[in-house]
Short mmCIF file of C-alpha atoms in Angstrom, two decimals:
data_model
loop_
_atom_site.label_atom_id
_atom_site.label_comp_id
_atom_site.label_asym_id
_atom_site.label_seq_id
_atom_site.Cartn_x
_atom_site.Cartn_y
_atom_site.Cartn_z
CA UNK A 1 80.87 65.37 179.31
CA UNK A 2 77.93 66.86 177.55
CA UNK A 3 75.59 64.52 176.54
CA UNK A 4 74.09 64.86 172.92
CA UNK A 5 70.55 63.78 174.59
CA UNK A 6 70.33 66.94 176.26
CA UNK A 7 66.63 67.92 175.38
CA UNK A 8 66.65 71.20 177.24
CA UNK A 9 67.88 74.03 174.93
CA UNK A 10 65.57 73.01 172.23
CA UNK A 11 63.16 73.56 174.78
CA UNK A 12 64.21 76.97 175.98
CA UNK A 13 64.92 77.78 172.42
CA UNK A 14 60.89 77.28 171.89
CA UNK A 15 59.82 79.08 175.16
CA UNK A 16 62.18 81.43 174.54
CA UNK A 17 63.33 81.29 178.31
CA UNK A 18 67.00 79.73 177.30
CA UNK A 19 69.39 82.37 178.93
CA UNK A 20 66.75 82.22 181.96
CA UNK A 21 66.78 78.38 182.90
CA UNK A 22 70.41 78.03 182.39
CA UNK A 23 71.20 79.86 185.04
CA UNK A 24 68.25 79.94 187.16
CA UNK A 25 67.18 83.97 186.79
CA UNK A 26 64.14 85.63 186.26
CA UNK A 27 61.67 85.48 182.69
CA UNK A 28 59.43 88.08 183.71
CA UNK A 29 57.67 87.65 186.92
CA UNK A 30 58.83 83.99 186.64
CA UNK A 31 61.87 82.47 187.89
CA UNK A 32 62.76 79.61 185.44
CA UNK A 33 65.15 76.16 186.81
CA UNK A 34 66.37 73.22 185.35
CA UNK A 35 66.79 69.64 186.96
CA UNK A 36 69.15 67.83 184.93
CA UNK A 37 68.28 63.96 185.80
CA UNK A 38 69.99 60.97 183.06
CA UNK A 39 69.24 59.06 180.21
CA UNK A 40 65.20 58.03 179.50
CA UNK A 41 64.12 54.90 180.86
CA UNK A 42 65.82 55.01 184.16
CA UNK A 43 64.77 56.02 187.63
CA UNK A 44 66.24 59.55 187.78
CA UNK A 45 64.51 60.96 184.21
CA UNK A 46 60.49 59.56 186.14
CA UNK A 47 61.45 61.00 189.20
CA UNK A 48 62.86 64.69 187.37
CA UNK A 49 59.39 64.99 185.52
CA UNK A 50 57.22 64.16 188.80
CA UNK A 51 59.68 67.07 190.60
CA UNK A 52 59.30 69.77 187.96
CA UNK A 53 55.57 69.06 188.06
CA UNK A 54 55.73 69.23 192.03
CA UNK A 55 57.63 72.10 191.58
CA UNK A 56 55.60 73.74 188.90
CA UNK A 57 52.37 73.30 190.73
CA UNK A 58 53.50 74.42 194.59
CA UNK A 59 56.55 76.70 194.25
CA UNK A 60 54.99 80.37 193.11
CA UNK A 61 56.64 82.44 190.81
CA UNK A 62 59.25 79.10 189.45
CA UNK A 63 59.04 77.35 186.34
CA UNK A 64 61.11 73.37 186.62
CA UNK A 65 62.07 71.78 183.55
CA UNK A 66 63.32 68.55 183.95
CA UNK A 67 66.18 67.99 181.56
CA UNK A 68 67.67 64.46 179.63
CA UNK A 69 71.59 64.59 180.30
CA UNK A 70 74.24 61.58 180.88
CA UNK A 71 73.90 60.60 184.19
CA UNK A 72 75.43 61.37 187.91
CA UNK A 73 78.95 62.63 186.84
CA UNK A 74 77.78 65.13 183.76
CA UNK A 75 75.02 66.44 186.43
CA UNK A 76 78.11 66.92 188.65
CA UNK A 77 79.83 69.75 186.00
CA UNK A 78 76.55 71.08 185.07
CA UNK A 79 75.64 72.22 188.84
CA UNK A 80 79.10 72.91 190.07
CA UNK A 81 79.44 74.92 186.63
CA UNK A 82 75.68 76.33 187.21
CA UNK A 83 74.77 75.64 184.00
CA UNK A 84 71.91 73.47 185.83
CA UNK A 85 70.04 74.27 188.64
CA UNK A 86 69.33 70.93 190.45
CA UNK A 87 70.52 67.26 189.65
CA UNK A 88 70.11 64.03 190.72
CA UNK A 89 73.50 62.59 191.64
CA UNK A 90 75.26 59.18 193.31
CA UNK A 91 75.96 60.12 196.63
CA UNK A 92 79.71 59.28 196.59
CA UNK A 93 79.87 60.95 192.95
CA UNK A 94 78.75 64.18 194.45
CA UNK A 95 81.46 63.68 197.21
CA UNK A 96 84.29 62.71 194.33
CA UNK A 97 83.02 66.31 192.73
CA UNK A 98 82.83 68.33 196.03
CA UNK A 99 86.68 66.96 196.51
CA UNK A 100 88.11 67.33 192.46
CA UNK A 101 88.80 63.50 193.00
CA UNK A 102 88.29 61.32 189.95
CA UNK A 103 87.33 61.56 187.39
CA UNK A 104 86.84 65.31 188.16
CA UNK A 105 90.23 67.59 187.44
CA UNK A 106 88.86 70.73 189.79
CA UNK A 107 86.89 70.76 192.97
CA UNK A 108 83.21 72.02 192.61
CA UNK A 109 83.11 73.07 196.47
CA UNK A 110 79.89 74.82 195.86
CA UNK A 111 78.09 71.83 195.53
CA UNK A 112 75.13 71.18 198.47
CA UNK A 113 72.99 68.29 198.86
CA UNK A 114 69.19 69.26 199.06
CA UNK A 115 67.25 66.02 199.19
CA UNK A 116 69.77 62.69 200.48
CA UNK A 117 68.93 59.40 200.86
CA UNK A 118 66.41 59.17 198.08
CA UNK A 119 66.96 55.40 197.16
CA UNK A 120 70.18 53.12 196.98
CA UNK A 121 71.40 52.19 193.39
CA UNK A 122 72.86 49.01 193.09
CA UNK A 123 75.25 46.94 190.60
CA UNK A 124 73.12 44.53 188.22
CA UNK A 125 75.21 42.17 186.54
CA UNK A 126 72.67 40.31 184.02
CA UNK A 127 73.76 36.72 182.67
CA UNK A 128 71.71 34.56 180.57
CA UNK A 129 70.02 32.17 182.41
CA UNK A 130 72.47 29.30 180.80
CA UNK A 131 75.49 31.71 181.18
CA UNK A 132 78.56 29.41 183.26
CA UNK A 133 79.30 32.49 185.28
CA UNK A 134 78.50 32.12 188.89
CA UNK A 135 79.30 35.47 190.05
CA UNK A 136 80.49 39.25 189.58
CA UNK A 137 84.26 37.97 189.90
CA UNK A 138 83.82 35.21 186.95
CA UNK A 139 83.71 38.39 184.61
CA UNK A 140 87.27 38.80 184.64
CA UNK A 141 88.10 38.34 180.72
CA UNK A 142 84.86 38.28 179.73
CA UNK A 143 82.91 40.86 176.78
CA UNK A 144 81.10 42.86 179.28
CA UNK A 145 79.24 45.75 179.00
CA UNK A 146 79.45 48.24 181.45
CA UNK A 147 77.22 51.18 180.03
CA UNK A 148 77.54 54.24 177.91
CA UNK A 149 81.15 56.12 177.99
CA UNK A 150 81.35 58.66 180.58
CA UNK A 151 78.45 57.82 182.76
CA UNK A 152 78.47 58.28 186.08
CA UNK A 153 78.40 54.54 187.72
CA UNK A 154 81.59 53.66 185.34
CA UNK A 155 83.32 54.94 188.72
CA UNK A 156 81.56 52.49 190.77
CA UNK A 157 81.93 49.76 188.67
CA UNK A 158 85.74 50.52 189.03
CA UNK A 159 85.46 50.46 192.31
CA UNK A 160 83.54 47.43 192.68
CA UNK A 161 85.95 44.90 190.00
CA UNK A 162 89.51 46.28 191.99
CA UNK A 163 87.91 46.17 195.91
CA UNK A 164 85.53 42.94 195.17
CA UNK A 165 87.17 41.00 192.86
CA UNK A 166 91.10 42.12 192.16
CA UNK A 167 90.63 43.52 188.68
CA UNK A 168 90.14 46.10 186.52
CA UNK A 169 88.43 47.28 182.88
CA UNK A 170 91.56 46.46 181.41
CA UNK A 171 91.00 42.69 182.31
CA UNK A 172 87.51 42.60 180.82
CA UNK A 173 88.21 44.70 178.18
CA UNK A 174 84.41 46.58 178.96
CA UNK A 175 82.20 47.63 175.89
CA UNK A 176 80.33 50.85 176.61
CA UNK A 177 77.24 50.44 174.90
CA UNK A 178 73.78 52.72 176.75
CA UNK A 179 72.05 49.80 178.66
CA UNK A 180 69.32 48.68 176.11
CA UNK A 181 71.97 48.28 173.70
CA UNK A 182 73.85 46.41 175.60
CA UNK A 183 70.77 44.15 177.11
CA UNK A 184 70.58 43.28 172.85
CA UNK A 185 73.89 42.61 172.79
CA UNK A 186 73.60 40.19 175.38
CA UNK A 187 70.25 38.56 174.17
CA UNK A 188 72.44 38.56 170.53
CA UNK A 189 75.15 36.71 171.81
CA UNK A 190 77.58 39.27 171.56
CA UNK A 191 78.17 39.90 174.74
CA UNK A 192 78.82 37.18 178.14
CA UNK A 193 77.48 40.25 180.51
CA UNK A 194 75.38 43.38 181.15
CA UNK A 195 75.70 45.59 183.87
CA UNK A 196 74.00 48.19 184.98
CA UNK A 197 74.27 50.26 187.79
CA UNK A 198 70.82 51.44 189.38
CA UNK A 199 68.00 51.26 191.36
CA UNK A 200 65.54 48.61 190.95
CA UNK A 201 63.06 47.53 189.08
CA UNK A 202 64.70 49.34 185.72
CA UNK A 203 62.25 48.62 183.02
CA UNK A 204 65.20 48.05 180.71
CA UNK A 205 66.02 44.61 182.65
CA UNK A 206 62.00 44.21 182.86
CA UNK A 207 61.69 44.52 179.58
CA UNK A 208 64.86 42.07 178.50
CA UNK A 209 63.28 39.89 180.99
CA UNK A 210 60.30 39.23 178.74
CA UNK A 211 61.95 37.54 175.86
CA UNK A 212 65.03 36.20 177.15
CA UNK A 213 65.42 34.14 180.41
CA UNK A 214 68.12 35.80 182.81
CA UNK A 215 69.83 35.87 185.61
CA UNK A 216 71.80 38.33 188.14
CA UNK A 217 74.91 37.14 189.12
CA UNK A 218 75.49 38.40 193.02
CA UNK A 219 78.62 39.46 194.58
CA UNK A 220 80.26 36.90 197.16
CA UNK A 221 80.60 37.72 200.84
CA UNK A 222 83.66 38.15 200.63
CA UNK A 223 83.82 40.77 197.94
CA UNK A 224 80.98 42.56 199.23
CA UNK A 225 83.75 43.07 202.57
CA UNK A 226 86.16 44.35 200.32
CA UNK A 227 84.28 46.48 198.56
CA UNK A 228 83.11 48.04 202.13
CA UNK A 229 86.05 47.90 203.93
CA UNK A 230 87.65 50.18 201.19
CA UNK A 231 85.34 52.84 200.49
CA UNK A 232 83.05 53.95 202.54
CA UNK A 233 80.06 55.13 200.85
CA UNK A 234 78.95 51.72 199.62
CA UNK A 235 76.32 49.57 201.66
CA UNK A 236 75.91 45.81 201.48
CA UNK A 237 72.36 45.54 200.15
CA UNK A 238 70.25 43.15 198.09
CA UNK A 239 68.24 43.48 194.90
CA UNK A 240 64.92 42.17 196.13
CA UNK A 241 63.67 38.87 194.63
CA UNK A 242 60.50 40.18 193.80
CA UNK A 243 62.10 43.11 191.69
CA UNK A 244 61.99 41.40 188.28
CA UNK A 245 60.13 38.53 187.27
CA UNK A 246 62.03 35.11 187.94
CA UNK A 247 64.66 36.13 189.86
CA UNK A 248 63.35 33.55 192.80
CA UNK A 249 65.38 35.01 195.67
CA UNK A 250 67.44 38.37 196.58
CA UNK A 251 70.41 38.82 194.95
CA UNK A 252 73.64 40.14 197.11
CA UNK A 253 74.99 42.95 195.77
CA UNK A 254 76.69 46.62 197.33
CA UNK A 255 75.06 50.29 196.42
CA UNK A 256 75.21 53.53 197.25
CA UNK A 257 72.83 56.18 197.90
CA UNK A 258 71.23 58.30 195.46
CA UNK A 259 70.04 62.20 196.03
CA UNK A 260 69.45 65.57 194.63
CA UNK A 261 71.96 68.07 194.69
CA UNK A 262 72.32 72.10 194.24
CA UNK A 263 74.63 74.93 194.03
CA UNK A 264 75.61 77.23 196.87
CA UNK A 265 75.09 80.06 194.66
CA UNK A 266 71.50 79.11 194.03
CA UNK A 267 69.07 81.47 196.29
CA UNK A 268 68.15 79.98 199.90
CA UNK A 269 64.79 81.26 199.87
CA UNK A 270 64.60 79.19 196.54
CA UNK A 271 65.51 75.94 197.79
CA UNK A 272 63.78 76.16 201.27
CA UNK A 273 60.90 76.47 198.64
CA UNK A 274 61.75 73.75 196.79
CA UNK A 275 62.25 71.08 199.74
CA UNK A 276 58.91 72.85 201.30
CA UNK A 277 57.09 71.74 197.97
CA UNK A 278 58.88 68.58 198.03
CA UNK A 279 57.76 67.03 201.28
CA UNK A 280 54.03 69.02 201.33
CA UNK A 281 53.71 66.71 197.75
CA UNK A 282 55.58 63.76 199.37
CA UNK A 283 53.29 60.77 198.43
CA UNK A 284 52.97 62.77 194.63
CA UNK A 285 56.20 62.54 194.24
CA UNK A 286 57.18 59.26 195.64
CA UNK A 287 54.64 57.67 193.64
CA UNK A 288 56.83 58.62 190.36
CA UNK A 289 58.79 55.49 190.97
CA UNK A 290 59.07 52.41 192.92
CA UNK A 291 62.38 52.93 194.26
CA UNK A 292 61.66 56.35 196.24
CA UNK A 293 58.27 54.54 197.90
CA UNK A 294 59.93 54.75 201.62
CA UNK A 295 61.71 57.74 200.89
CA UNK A 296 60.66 60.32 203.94
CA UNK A 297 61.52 63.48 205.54
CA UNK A 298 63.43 61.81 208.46
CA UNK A 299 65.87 60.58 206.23
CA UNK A 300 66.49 63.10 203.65
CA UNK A 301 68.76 65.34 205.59
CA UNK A 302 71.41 62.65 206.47
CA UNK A 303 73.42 61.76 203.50
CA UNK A 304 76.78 63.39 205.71
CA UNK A 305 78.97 63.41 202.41
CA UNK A 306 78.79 66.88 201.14
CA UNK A 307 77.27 69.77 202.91
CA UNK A 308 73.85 70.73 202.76
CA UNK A 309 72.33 73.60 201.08
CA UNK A 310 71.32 76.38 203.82
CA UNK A 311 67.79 76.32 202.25
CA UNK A 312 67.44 72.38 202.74
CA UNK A 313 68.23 73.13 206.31
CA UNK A 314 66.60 75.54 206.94
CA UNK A 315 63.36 73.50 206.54
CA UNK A 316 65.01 70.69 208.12
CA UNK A 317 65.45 72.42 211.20
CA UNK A 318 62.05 74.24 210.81
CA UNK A 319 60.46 70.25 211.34
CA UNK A 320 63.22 69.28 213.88
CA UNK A 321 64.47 66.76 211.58
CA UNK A 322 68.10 68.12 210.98
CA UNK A 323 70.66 66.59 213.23
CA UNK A 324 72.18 69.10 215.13
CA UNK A 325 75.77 67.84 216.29
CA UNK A 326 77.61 71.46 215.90
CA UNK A 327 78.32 70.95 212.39
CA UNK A 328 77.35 70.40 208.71
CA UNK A 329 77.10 66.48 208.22
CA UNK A 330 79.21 67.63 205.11
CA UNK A 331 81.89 68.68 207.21
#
């Protein structure tokens, strides 16, 4: 789904260098790419703009432009379609794409991971703090919203209600409303629930945080086995008590890895570039955002759920970092 936030053909439209970044060919002497990284306010739109700079400043002869779009499964069609460059993806969203699983009606088997493993996102359901629900499974029949229609953690969420808890959107019924919205909606009244799906601290949920008293509900034990024992791409995990003001103690959730993604089609020389410039500029561009602060070399090349991009591992292997077990972990 095209998103109607999509800031980046204004922007060629003023450079002139449209026809160029959409598909990644030469302006000139300059090679011009796009990144196409979600909504403002969230993790991946920081961490686009602190990549293009990387990019911009390390990578000769390329031009980045880090573009506004609608999140993991719209960056999904825009690489596989290579009407973007680069995107920042859920891990198991990229894997539903690679396959033409839902909610995708074709296979994009040219997609390639470049960087995995950059940080684990991570179901926030947000309660006020006099709210009578106890946990993720109380919102069964509840006014819930889930996030804008079409985003890419709408999936997960699905995932998470059927495995966890034994239901689905049609016992909520959900309200897709972007995530501020629906934080006001909650904070109004008109809404029992928030959730979000991301990687904390979101400054949204920060920001909620300082007029209205909250909490986030956790998912039980035994939902958190359900949820695992189903799919396998989700981890049990915790948001950390000290991730938003109040919270008092972690919060047991499930999540899934977050990376950045390619094309096949897009050059090798080009990407082995790109990761070069990514980990030479590694503490630059993990400073961009809390979430990617332990991010590292050692793990980016072992996200196993779609192949890798010949350039990625081609510097991998260069720093003795790929693992070598006779085949693509994407395999």
């Amino acid at each position: 789904m095209s998103s109607p936030l999509r800031a980046f053909p204004l922007l060629c439209a003023a450079l002139g260098l449209l026809a160029a970044a959409a598909c990644g060919r030469d302006s000139g002497s300059t090679r011009v790419i796009n990144i196409v990284t979600a909504p403002p306010g969230g993790s991946w739109y920081v961490m686009g703009g602190a990549l293009a700079s990387v990019i911009n400043d390390a990578v000769p002869g390329v031009q980045a432009v880090a573009e506004v779009s609608g999140g993991a499964e719209e960056n999904v069609r825009l690489v596989g379609t290579g009407q973007s460059n680069l995107g920042f993806v859920i891990s198991k969203t990229a894997l539903q794409g690679y396959q033409g699983l839902e909610p995708f009606a074709q296979p994009f088997s040219n997609l390639r991971m470049l960087l995995g493993n950059l940080d684990v996102g991570q179901i926030h359901v947000v309660v006020l703090d006099g709210s009578p629900l106890d946990d993720v499974c109380d919102l069964r029949e509840r006014r819930v919203g889930v996030g804008p229609s079409g985003h890419g953690s709408l999936a997960n969420l699905r995932e998470i209600f059927s495995a966890g808890c034994g239901f689905t959107f049609d016992d909520i019924p959900p309200v897709y409303l972007p995530y501020d919205q629906a934080l006001g909606a909650l904070g109004d009244g008109r809404l029992d629930a928030a959730v979000l799906y991301v990687s904390p601290p979101i400054p949204a949920i920060s920001e909620f945080g300082a007029t209205h008293r909250f909490r986030l509900l956790p998912l039980t034990e035994a939902a958190r086995d359900g949820v695992v024992a189903k799919y396998r791409y989700y981890l049990k995990t915790a948001i950390p008590a000290d991730a938003y003001s109040g919270l008092g103690a972690d919060v047991p959730v499930v999540g899934t890895s977050n990376g950045l993604m390619t094309s096949a089609d897009v050059p090798e020389d080009l990407v082995y570039g790109i990761t070069k410039a990514t980990f030479e500029n590694i503490d630059r561009f993990r400073s961009s955002y809390p979430t990617i602060a332990d991010f590292s070399l050692e793990v980016a090349p072992k996200d196993g759920l779609i192949p890798y991009h010949e350039g990625a591992i081609r510097y991998y292997r260069e720093r003795g970092v790929w693992p070598e077990r006779g085949s693509d972990p994407g395999d």
